[in-house]
Structure formats: structure tokens, C-alpha cells
Coordinates of C-alpha atoms in Angstrom, one line a residue:
X28 CA 0.1 -0.1 0.2
X29 CA 1.3 3.5 -0.8
X30 CA 0.5 6.3 1.4
X31 CA -0.8 9.7 -0.3
X32 CA 2.1 11.5 1.2
X33 CA 4.8 9.0 -0.3
X34 CA 3.0 9.3 -3.7
X35 CA 3.5 13.5 -3.6
X36 CA 7.1 12.9 -2.7
X37 CA 7.9 11.0 -5.6
X38 CA 6.5 14.0 -8.1
X39 CA 9.4 15.2 -10.2
X40 CA 11.8 12.4 -9.2
X41 CA 9.6 9.3 -10.8
X42 CA 8.0 9.3 -14.4
X43 CA 6.0 7.4 -16.7
X44 CA 6.1 7.7 -20.3
X45 CA 2.5 7.5 -22.2
X46 CA 0.8 8.2 -25.4
X47 CA -1.9 10.9 -25.5
X48 CA -5.0 8.6 -27.2
X49 CA -6.3 11.2 -29.6
X50 CA -3.5 13.1 -30.8
X51 CA -0.6 10.2 -30.5
X52 CA 1.3 13.0 -28.5
X53 CA 4.2 11.3 -26.0
X54 CA 3.9 12.7 -22.7
X55 CA 5.6 12.3 -19.4
X56 CA 3.6 12.1 -16.2
X57 CA 5.6 13.1 -13.1
X58 CA 3.2 14.8 -10.7
X59 CA 0.9 12.9 -8.5
X60 CA -1.7 14.2 -6.0
X61 CA -2.4 10.9 -4.3
X62 CA -1.4 7.3 -4.2
X63 CA -4.7 6.7 -6.4
X64 CA -3.4 9.0 -9.0
X65 CA 0.2 7.4 -9.0
X66 CA -1.4 3.7 -9.5
X67 CA -3.4 5.3 -12.4
X68 CA -0.3 6.6 -13.9
X69 CA 1.4 3.3 -13.6
X70 CA -2.0 1.5 -15.3
X71 CA -2.0 4.1 -18.3
X72 CA 1.8 3.6 -19.0
X73 CA 1.1 -0.1 -19.5
X74 CA -2.1 -0.1 -21.1
X75 CA -2.2 -1.4 -24.9
X76 CA -5.6 -0.2 -26.7
X77 CA -7.9 -2.7 -28.2
X78 CA -7.1 -1.0 -31.7
X79 CA -3.4 -1.1 -31.4
X80 CA -1.4 -2.9 -34.5
X81 CA 2.5 -3.9 -34.4
X82 CA 3.1 -1.4 -37.1
X83 CA 2.0 1.2 -35.0
X84 CA 5.6 1.7 -33.6
X85 CA 7.4 1.1 -36.8
X86 CA 6.9 3.9 -39.1
X87 CA 7.6 7.0 -37.0
X88 CA 4.2 8.1 -37.2
X89 CA 2.2 9.3 -34.1
X90 CA -0.5 6.4 -33.3
X91 CA -4.1 7.6 -32.6
X92 CA -6.6 5.6 -30.8
X93 CA -10.1 6.3 -29.5
X94 CA -10.4 8.2 -26.3
X95 CA -12.3 5.4 -24.9
X96 CA -9.5 3.1 -25.0
X97 CA -7.2 4.7 -22.7
X98 CA -6.9 6.0 -19.1
X99 CA -8.0 9.2 -18.2
X100 CA -5.7 11.6 -15.9
X101 CA -5.6 15.4 -15.4
X102 CA -3.3 17.5 -17.5
X103 CA -1.7 18.6 -14.0
X104 CA 0.1 15.2 -13.9
X105 CA 2.3 15.9 -16.7
X106 CA 5.8 17.2 -16.2
X107 CA 4.7 20.9 -17.4
X108 CA 1.2 20.7 -16.1
X109 CA -0.1 20.2 -19.5
X110 CA 1.5 23.4 -20.9
X111 CA 2.5 21.9 -24.0
X112 CA -0.9 19.9 -24.5
X113 CA -2.6 20.5 -27.9
X114 CA -5.3 23.0 -28.0
X115 CA -9.0 21.7 -28.4
X116 CA -9.2 20.1 -31.7
X117 CA -11.2 21.7 -34.4
X118 CA -12.7 18.6 -35.9
X119 CA -14.9 15.7 -34.6
X120 CA -16.2 15.2 -31.2
X121 CA -13.7 15.7 -28.2
X122 CA -14.4 14.2 -25.0
X123 CA -16.1 16.4 -22.2
X124 CA -12.9 16.5 -19.9
X125 CA -10.8 17.5 -23.0
X126 CA -9.9 21.0 -21.4
X127 CA -8.4 19.6 -17.8
X128 CA -7.8 15.7 -18.8
X129 CA -6.7 13.3 -21.3
X130 CA -7.0 9.8 -22.1
X131 CA -3.4 8.0 -22.3
X132 CA -2.1 4.6 -23.3
X133 CA 1.4 2.8 -23.4
X134 CA 4.2 5.4 -23.8
X135 CA 6.1 2.7 -25.9
X136 CA 3.6 3.1 -28.7
X137 CA 4.6 6.7 -29.6
X138 CA 8.3 6.8 -28.1
X139 CA 10.0 3.3 -27.0
X140 CA 12.1 5.6 -24.8
X141 CA 10.1 8.2 -22.7
X142 CA 10.8 12.0 -24.1
X143 CA 12.7 13.0 -20.9
X144 CA 12.8 17.0 -21.5
X145 CA 15.8 18.8 -20.7
X146 CA 15.0 20.7 -17.6
X147 CA 14.4 17.1 -16.1
X148 CA 17.4 15.3 -18.2
X149 CA 20.4 15.4 -15.6
X150 CA 21.4 11.7 -16.3
X151 CA 19.3 9.3 -18.2
X152 CA 19.5 5.5 -18.1
X153 CA 17.7 3.9 -20.7
X154 CA 16.7 -0.1 -20.6
X155 CA 15.6 -1.8 -23.6
X156 CA 15.1 -5.8 -24.2
X157 CA 15.8 -5.0 -28.1
X158 CA 19.8 -5.0 -28.6
X159 CA 21.6 -2.4 -30.3
X160 CA 24.4 0.3 -29.9
X161 CA 25.3 0.2 -26.0
X162 CA 26.7 2.4 -23.7
X163 CA 26.8 6.4 -23.8
X164 CA 24.7 7.9 -26.2
X165 CA 25.9 11.4 -27.5
X166 CA 23.3 14.2 -27.5
X167 CA 21.9 17.0 -25.9
X168 CA 21.4 15.1 -22.5
X169 CA 23.7 12.5 -20.8
X170 CA 22.4 9.2 -21.6
X171 CA 23.6 5.5 -21.0
X172 CA 21.7 2.7 -22.8
X173 CA 21.4 -0.9 -21.6
X174 CA 20.4 -3.4 -24.0
X175 CA 21.4 -7.2 -24.3
X176 CA 24.5 -8.4 -25.7
X177 CA 23.9 -9.9 -29.1
X178 CA 26.3 -12.2 -30.7
X179 CA 23.7 -13.7 -33.1
X180 CA 23.9 -13.2 -36.9
X181 CA 22.9 -9.7 -38.4
X182 CA 22.8 -7.5 -40.9
X183 CA 26.1 -5.0 -40.8
X184 CA 24.2 -1.5 -40.2
X185 CA 22.1 -0.2 -37.6
X186 CA 18.6 0.7 -37.9
X187 CA 17.4 4.5 -37.5
X188 CA 15.4 5.4 -34.8
X189 CA 12.5 2.6 -34.4
X190 CA 10.0 3.9 -31.7
X191 CA 12.7 5.9 -30.4
X192 CA 15.5 3.4 -30.6
X193 CA 18.4 2.5 -32.7
X194 CA 18.7 -1.4 -32.9
X195 CA 20.4 -4.1 -34.8
X196 CA 18.5 -6.0 -37.5
X197 CA 19.5 -9.3 -35.9
X198 CA 18.2 -12.8 -35.3
X199 CA 18.3 -12.3 -31.6
X200 CA 15.9 -9.1 -32.4
X201 CA 13.8 -11.1 -34.7
X202 CA 13.1 -13.6 -31.7
X203 CA 12.6 -10.5 -29.3
X204 CA 9.8 -9.7 -31.4
X205 CA 8.3 -13.0 -31.6
X206 CA 8.3 -13.2 -27.8
X207 CA 6.8 -9.9 -27.4
X208 CA 3.2 -11.1 -27.4
X209 CA 2.1 -14.1 -25.6
X210 CA 5.8 -15.4 -24.2
X211 CA 5.3 -18.1 -21.7
X212 CA 6.2 -17.9 -18.1
X213 CA 9.4 -19.6 -18.8
X214 CA 10.5 -17.5 -21.6
X215 CA 9.7 -14.4 -19.5
X216 CA 12.0 -15.4 -16.7
X217 CA 14.7 -16.1 -19.0
X218 CA 14.5 -12.5 -20.2
X219 CA 14.3 -11.2 -16.7
X220 CA 17.7 -13.1 -15.9
X221 CA 19.3 -11.7 -18.9
X222 CA 18.5 -8.3 -17.6
X223 CA 19.7 -8.8 -14.3
X224 CA 23.2 -10.0 -15.8
X225 CA 23.3 -7.1 -18.3
X226 CA 22.6 -4.8 -15.3
X227 CA 25.2 -6.3 -13.1
X228 CA 27.9 -6.1 -15.9
X229 CA 27.0 -2.3 -16.3
X230 CA 27.6 -1.9 -12.4
X231 CA 30.7 -3.6 -12.3
X232 CA 32.3 -1.9 -15.3
X233 CA 31.0 1.2 -13.8
X234 CA 31.5 1.4 -9.9
X235 CA 30.4 5.2 -9.8
X236 CA 27.1 6.7 -11.5
X237 CA 29.3 9.4 -12.9
X238 CA 31.5 6.9 -14.9
X239 CA 28.8 5.8 -17.4
X240 CA 27.8 9.3 -18.3
X241 CA 31.0 11.2 -18.1
X242 CA 33.3 8.5 -19.9
X243 CA 33.4 8.4 -23.6
X244 CA 31.5 6.1 -26.0
X245 CA 34.3 3.8 -26.2
X246 CA 34.0 2.9 -22.7
X247 CA 30.6 2.0 -23.0
X248 CA 31.0 -0.1 -26.0
X249 CA 33.3 -2.3 -23.6
X250 CA 30.3 -3.7 -22.4
X251 CA 29.7 -7.3 -23.9

């Protein structure tokens, strides 16, 4: 059981990536007025709408879903209190709550990696079950990417952004995609164990938190 005070104290330090149903906008929920609101944000971040299709995450377009397929949360839960939310739509019917709340679903549908605004991005550690370039990622914000070591056969190039991630076109990733829907408890346990091993490799290679972000990309590439 989470107390309301604990939920409020988690604001700004704990965030959940979600997708706004009607617009497909990626959003970040970081403000929680109560434990119920925090748990609702967790539910929204893991909700797959009935109308979702696997291709929704492949073509770099914002997927849109009926508002009734998502979880409703107030705009005040967003990191900027909804300042960047779109204005009322000029076409079609909009929900009665549009001016103060929105319907959200799984953030991975619009961005595999939550979009962390620069004011909040002191250090960003991203974790993915899909293999790709590992280690420090150069960009506007300090970021370190942790993903499985991949020694399987793969094409000799790295994809562009696929739902916000760069990944390998490899046999291991094809298998991962196959397990993404309907995996057995045994397979899920294997993936969990692999994640533990990769995290252990990271912590052994970087004994201080600053090491992972201050060292160059070459050091991150030493993770095998």
C-alpha cells in the first residue's frame, strides 16, 4: 500500500511515459496528488488499446486511438502541468474532459524511450530488451543505454530510430519480437535473468554513477 504522502514526494523524481490517445502525443507523467493517481499513471503507461497494431511503432508516425481505449488522468500530472498539450481539436467530437484531462495509453506506442525534457534530464539511463548500440549515447542530454549483448547473426548496419531506439537487424531481435506477444512464464523468466546479468555487467564496469555518463562512448562499447 502506498501512502498519499509518499506518492506526492515521488513527484518530479519518478515519471511514466505515456501516449495521448486522440493526438498520439508522447507525454511524461511526473506529478501525483495521491497514491491512487500514481497507480493510475502506472496503469496508463502499461495499457495497450484494443485498436493497437504492431505496425503502429514502426513507421515513426504518431499512432492515434479512441479516447475510450485509454486511461483518463488530469493534465496536471504531466511534467509541465499540461502546458504543451494541444489546444481543443477543431474537428470531430472531443471528450467533455478535454480541457482539464486526457486519455493515455502505453508510452511505448509513441516513443520506446520516454521523452525526458531537458529541464529534467540530468542523467538518463535507458533500458531495452532489444539489442543495439550500448553505452553512452551522445546528444543534448547525458544518456547511457543498456540492452542485451547480441552475438547472433545480423545485418552489418544499425537501423534509424524505431519508436525512439536504434537497434540491430539481428536474429536475436527477431526472436525478441516473436516473444513480445504471448510469451510463456519460462521465456519471461529467461528475459528477466538476462536483464539482471546485463545490469550486473553495467554496475561492475562503472563503479560510480558518474563513470557511465562522463566516460566516452568507447568505454560504454566495452560492455559485452
